[in-house]
Structures are given as C-alpha cells and as structure tokens.
Amino acid sequence: MKMRYIFLSAALFTGGNAYAACNENLLTVKEWSVNVKADEAEVAVTLASSLKKPARMIDASVVFSDALGQRIGQISADFNEKLAIGATYTTEGSYAGTKLDRAAKLNRQDVNVAACLRGVVYEDGTKEEFK
C-alpha cells in the first residue's frame, strides 16, 4: 500500500504546471491541514463549491506552494458523488516520498493552498472542461 502512495506521489509531482489548464475560482480552499507521521504526510483539505449547478463528477487538484512561489506539492481533489450548489467536501490521504511535510514545518501564513478545477460533469449531464 505504501508503494502505491509513493508512485502516486511521483506521478503528481512530475506533471506539468498545475495551473496550465484549470479554473481557480469555482472551488475555494476553506480549511487545510498537513500532519507528519513517520515518513508520511497526512493531508486533509476542505473545498467549497461555487458551481452554478449541482455536480456529479469533479476533476481537480489542490496545490501547495510557499510564500516565494516554490511548489511544495499537489494532491488529487477529484469527487465522484453528488455535490450540491454551495456545498463543501473534504479530500484526504497519506502521502510518502513527497515534500508535503514541508507545509507542516513552515509558518502557516507562508503556505499558499489553491484548488485547480480541470473539469466538471453536472447533474444534468452537461460537462465543462477548463483548458
């Protein structure tokens, strides 16, 4: 199981620019935490939706960076359940082999956490992609 997170983490960190093709306004980070346990970073992020319609599928990430703009890490924030207008949801997981533990070591005000929405499928079947 631990190897799965290492490979997942490697895939997340080797991707292109997280902001290259996304909407940063339709999902808002409300709360976040990073706790280090042994060699893993336990991450939890609560996101609020500003979507105009209820959704049933979201393709998104949460990106952590420091006050100087250096990227700390990125986690998946995909959601595959009904999400009402204005609702919140929490994405969480444990990640090994990443730099996410740095977010726990820095002063909280020196960590920027942003949501990157790449696509959404609405309850009515329409879809919107941000490219």
GROMACS .gro file of C-alpha atoms in nm:
model
  131
    1MET     CA    1   0.000   0.000   0.000
    2LYS     CA    2   0.281   0.238   0.088
    3MET     CA    3   0.443   0.186  -0.254
    4ARG     CA    4   0.115   0.288  -0.419
    5TYR     CA    5   0.133   0.626  -0.249
    6ILE     CA    6   0.497   0.669  -0.346
    7PHE     CA    7   0.417   0.605  -0.712
    8LEU     CA    8   0.106   0.822  -0.693
    9SER     CA    9   0.310   1.098  -0.537
   10ALA     CA   10   0.574   1.069  -0.806
   11ALA     CA   11   0.306   1.097  -1.073
   12LEU     CA   12   0.155   1.403  -0.909
   13PHE     CA   13   0.487   1.583  -0.878
   14THR     CA   14   0.614   1.510  -1.227
   15GLY     CA   15   0.308   1.651  -1.402
   16GLY     CA   16   0.314   1.982  -1.583
   17ASN     CA   17   0.214   2.317  -1.446
   18ALA     CA   18  -0.088   2.262  -1.223
   19TYR     CA   19  -0.232   2.595  -1.329
   20ALA     CA   20  -0.188   2.543  -1.703
   21ALA     CA   21  -0.544   2.427  -1.761
   22CYS     CA   22  -0.773   2.496  -1.471
   23ASN     CA   23  -1.023   2.726  -1.309
   24GLU     CA   24  -0.909   2.859  -0.972
   25ASN     CA   25  -1.236   3.036  -0.883
   26LEU     CA   26  -1.503   2.765  -0.873
   27LEU     CA   27  -1.350   2.568  -0.583
   28THR     CA   28  -1.223   2.750  -0.275
   29VAL     CA   29  -0.999   2.609  -0.004
   30LYS     CA   30  -1.179   2.656   0.330
   31GLU     CA   31  -0.954   2.454   0.562
   32TRP     CA   32  -0.636   2.250   0.530
   33SER     CA   33  -0.401   2.050   0.747
   34VAL     CA   34  -0.079   1.857   0.700
   35ASN     CA   35   0.041   1.631   0.982
   36VAL     CA   36   0.361   1.430   0.961
   37LYS     CA   37   0.353   1.075   1.095
   38ALA     CA   38   0.674   0.876   1.050
   39ASP     CA   39   0.758   0.902   0.678
   40GLU     CA   40   0.411   1.007   0.562
   41ALA     CA   41   0.229   1.337   0.537
   42GLU     CA   42  -0.138   1.311   0.630
   43VAL     CA   43  -0.322   1.578   0.432
   44ALA     CA   44  -0.682   1.698   0.460
   45VAL     CA   45  -0.831   1.984   0.257
   46THR     CA   46  -1.191   2.108   0.269
   47LEU     CA   47  -1.314   2.273  -0.051
   48ALA     CA   48  -1.626   2.484  -0.109
   49SER     CA   49  -1.803   2.481  -0.444
   50SER     CA   50  -1.907   2.797  -0.628
   51LEU     CA   51  -2.050   2.596  -0.918
   52LYS     CA   52  -2.376   2.733  -1.061
   53LYS     CA   53  -2.531   2.385  -1.092
   54PRO     CA   54  -2.515   2.063  -0.889
   55ALA     CA   55  -2.229   1.835  -0.997
   56ARG     CA   56  -2.177   1.459  -1.003
   57MET     CA   57  -1.808   1.443  -1.100
   58ILE     CA   58  -1.515   1.678  -1.044
   59ASP     CA   59  -1.158   1.657  -1.178
   60ALA     CA   60  -0.946   1.877  -0.953
   61SER     CA   61  -0.621   1.910  -0.759
   62VAL     CA   62  -0.504   2.104  -0.458
   63VAL     CA   63  -0.165   2.272  -0.500
   64PHE     CA   64   0.060   2.375  -0.210
   65SER     CA   65   0.329   2.641  -0.259
   66ASP     CA   66   0.537   2.859  -0.032
   67ALA     CA   67   0.536   3.238   0.005
   68LEU     CA   68   0.812   3.263  -0.257
   69GLY     CA   69   0.609   3.071  -0.514
   70GLN     CA   70   0.805   2.746  -0.485
   71ARG     CA   71   0.585   2.442  -0.528
   72ILE     CA   72   0.559   2.217  -0.223
   73GLY     CA   73   0.323   1.957  -0.363
   74GLN     CA   74  -0.009   1.864  -0.515
   75ILE     CA   75  -0.285   1.618  -0.423
   76SER     CA   76  -0.591   1.494  -0.606
   77ALA     CA   77  -0.923   1.656  -0.516
   78ASP     CA   78  -1.142   1.450  -0.751
   79PHE     CA   79  -1.500   1.396  -0.636
   80ASN     CA   80  -1.741   1.138  -0.778
   81GLU     CA   81  -2.059   1.192  -0.578
   82LYS     CA   82  -2.344   1.442  -0.590
   83LEU     CA   83  -2.228   1.789  -0.492
   84ALA     CA   84  -2.500   2.047  -0.428
   85ILE     CA   85  -2.466   2.414  -0.512
   86GLY     CA   86  -2.257   2.581  -0.240
   87ALA     CA   87  -2.165   2.250  -0.075
   88THR     CA   88  -1.827   2.157   0.068
   89TYR     CA   89  -1.628   1.836   0.053
   90THR     CA   90  -1.305   1.711   0.206
   91THR     CA   91  -1.025   1.528   0.029
   92GLU     CA   92  -0.769   1.350   0.242
   93GLY     CA   93  -0.492   1.094   0.224
   94SER     CA   94  -0.147   0.987   0.339
   95TYR     CA   95   0.146   1.053   0.109
   96ALA     CA   96   0.501   0.916   0.138
   97GLY     CA   97   0.802   1.024  -0.065
   98THR     CA   98   0.676   1.380  -0.114
   99LYS     CA   99   0.767   1.729   0.003
  100LEU     CA  100   0.424   1.783   0.158
  101ASP     CA  101   0.572   1.752   0.507
  102ARG     CA  102   0.735   2.090   0.438
  103ALA     CA  103   0.389   2.251   0.457
  104ALA     CA  104   0.366   2.132   0.819
  105LYS     CA  105   0.708   2.279   0.904
  106LEU     CA  106   0.656   2.627   0.756
  107ASN     CA  107   0.465   2.907   0.924
  108ARG     CA  108   0.103   2.861   0.819
  109GLN     CA  109   0.087   3.212   0.666
  110ASP     CA  110   0.380   3.117   0.439
  111VAL     CA  111   0.188   2.831   0.276
  112ASN     CA  112  -0.046   2.903  -0.016
  113VAL     CA  113  -0.308   2.637  -0.086
  114ALA     CA  114  -0.515   2.666  -0.405
  115ALA     CA  115  -0.769   2.448  -0.583
  116CYS     CA  116  -0.731   2.375  -0.954
  117LEU     CA  117  -1.054   2.261  -1.124
  118ARG     CA  118  -0.988   2.097  -1.463
  119GLY     CA  119  -1.336   1.966  -1.537
  120VAL     CA  120  -1.685   1.902  -1.403
  121VAL     CA  121  -1.983   1.689  -1.503
  122TYR     CA  122  -2.307   1.845  -1.385
  123GLU     CA  123  -2.614   1.656  -1.264
  124ASP     CA  124  -2.797   1.744  -1.588
  125GLY     CA  125  -2.528   1.560  -1.789
  126THR     CA  126  -2.353   1.865  -1.930
  127LYS     CA  127  -1.980   1.891  -1.885
  128GLU     CA  128  -1.736   2.176  -1.865
  129GLU     CA  129  -1.359   2.148  -1.909
  130PHE     CA  130  -1.104   2.417  -1.841
  131LYS     CA  131  -0.820   2.406  -2.095
   0.00000   0.00000   0.00000
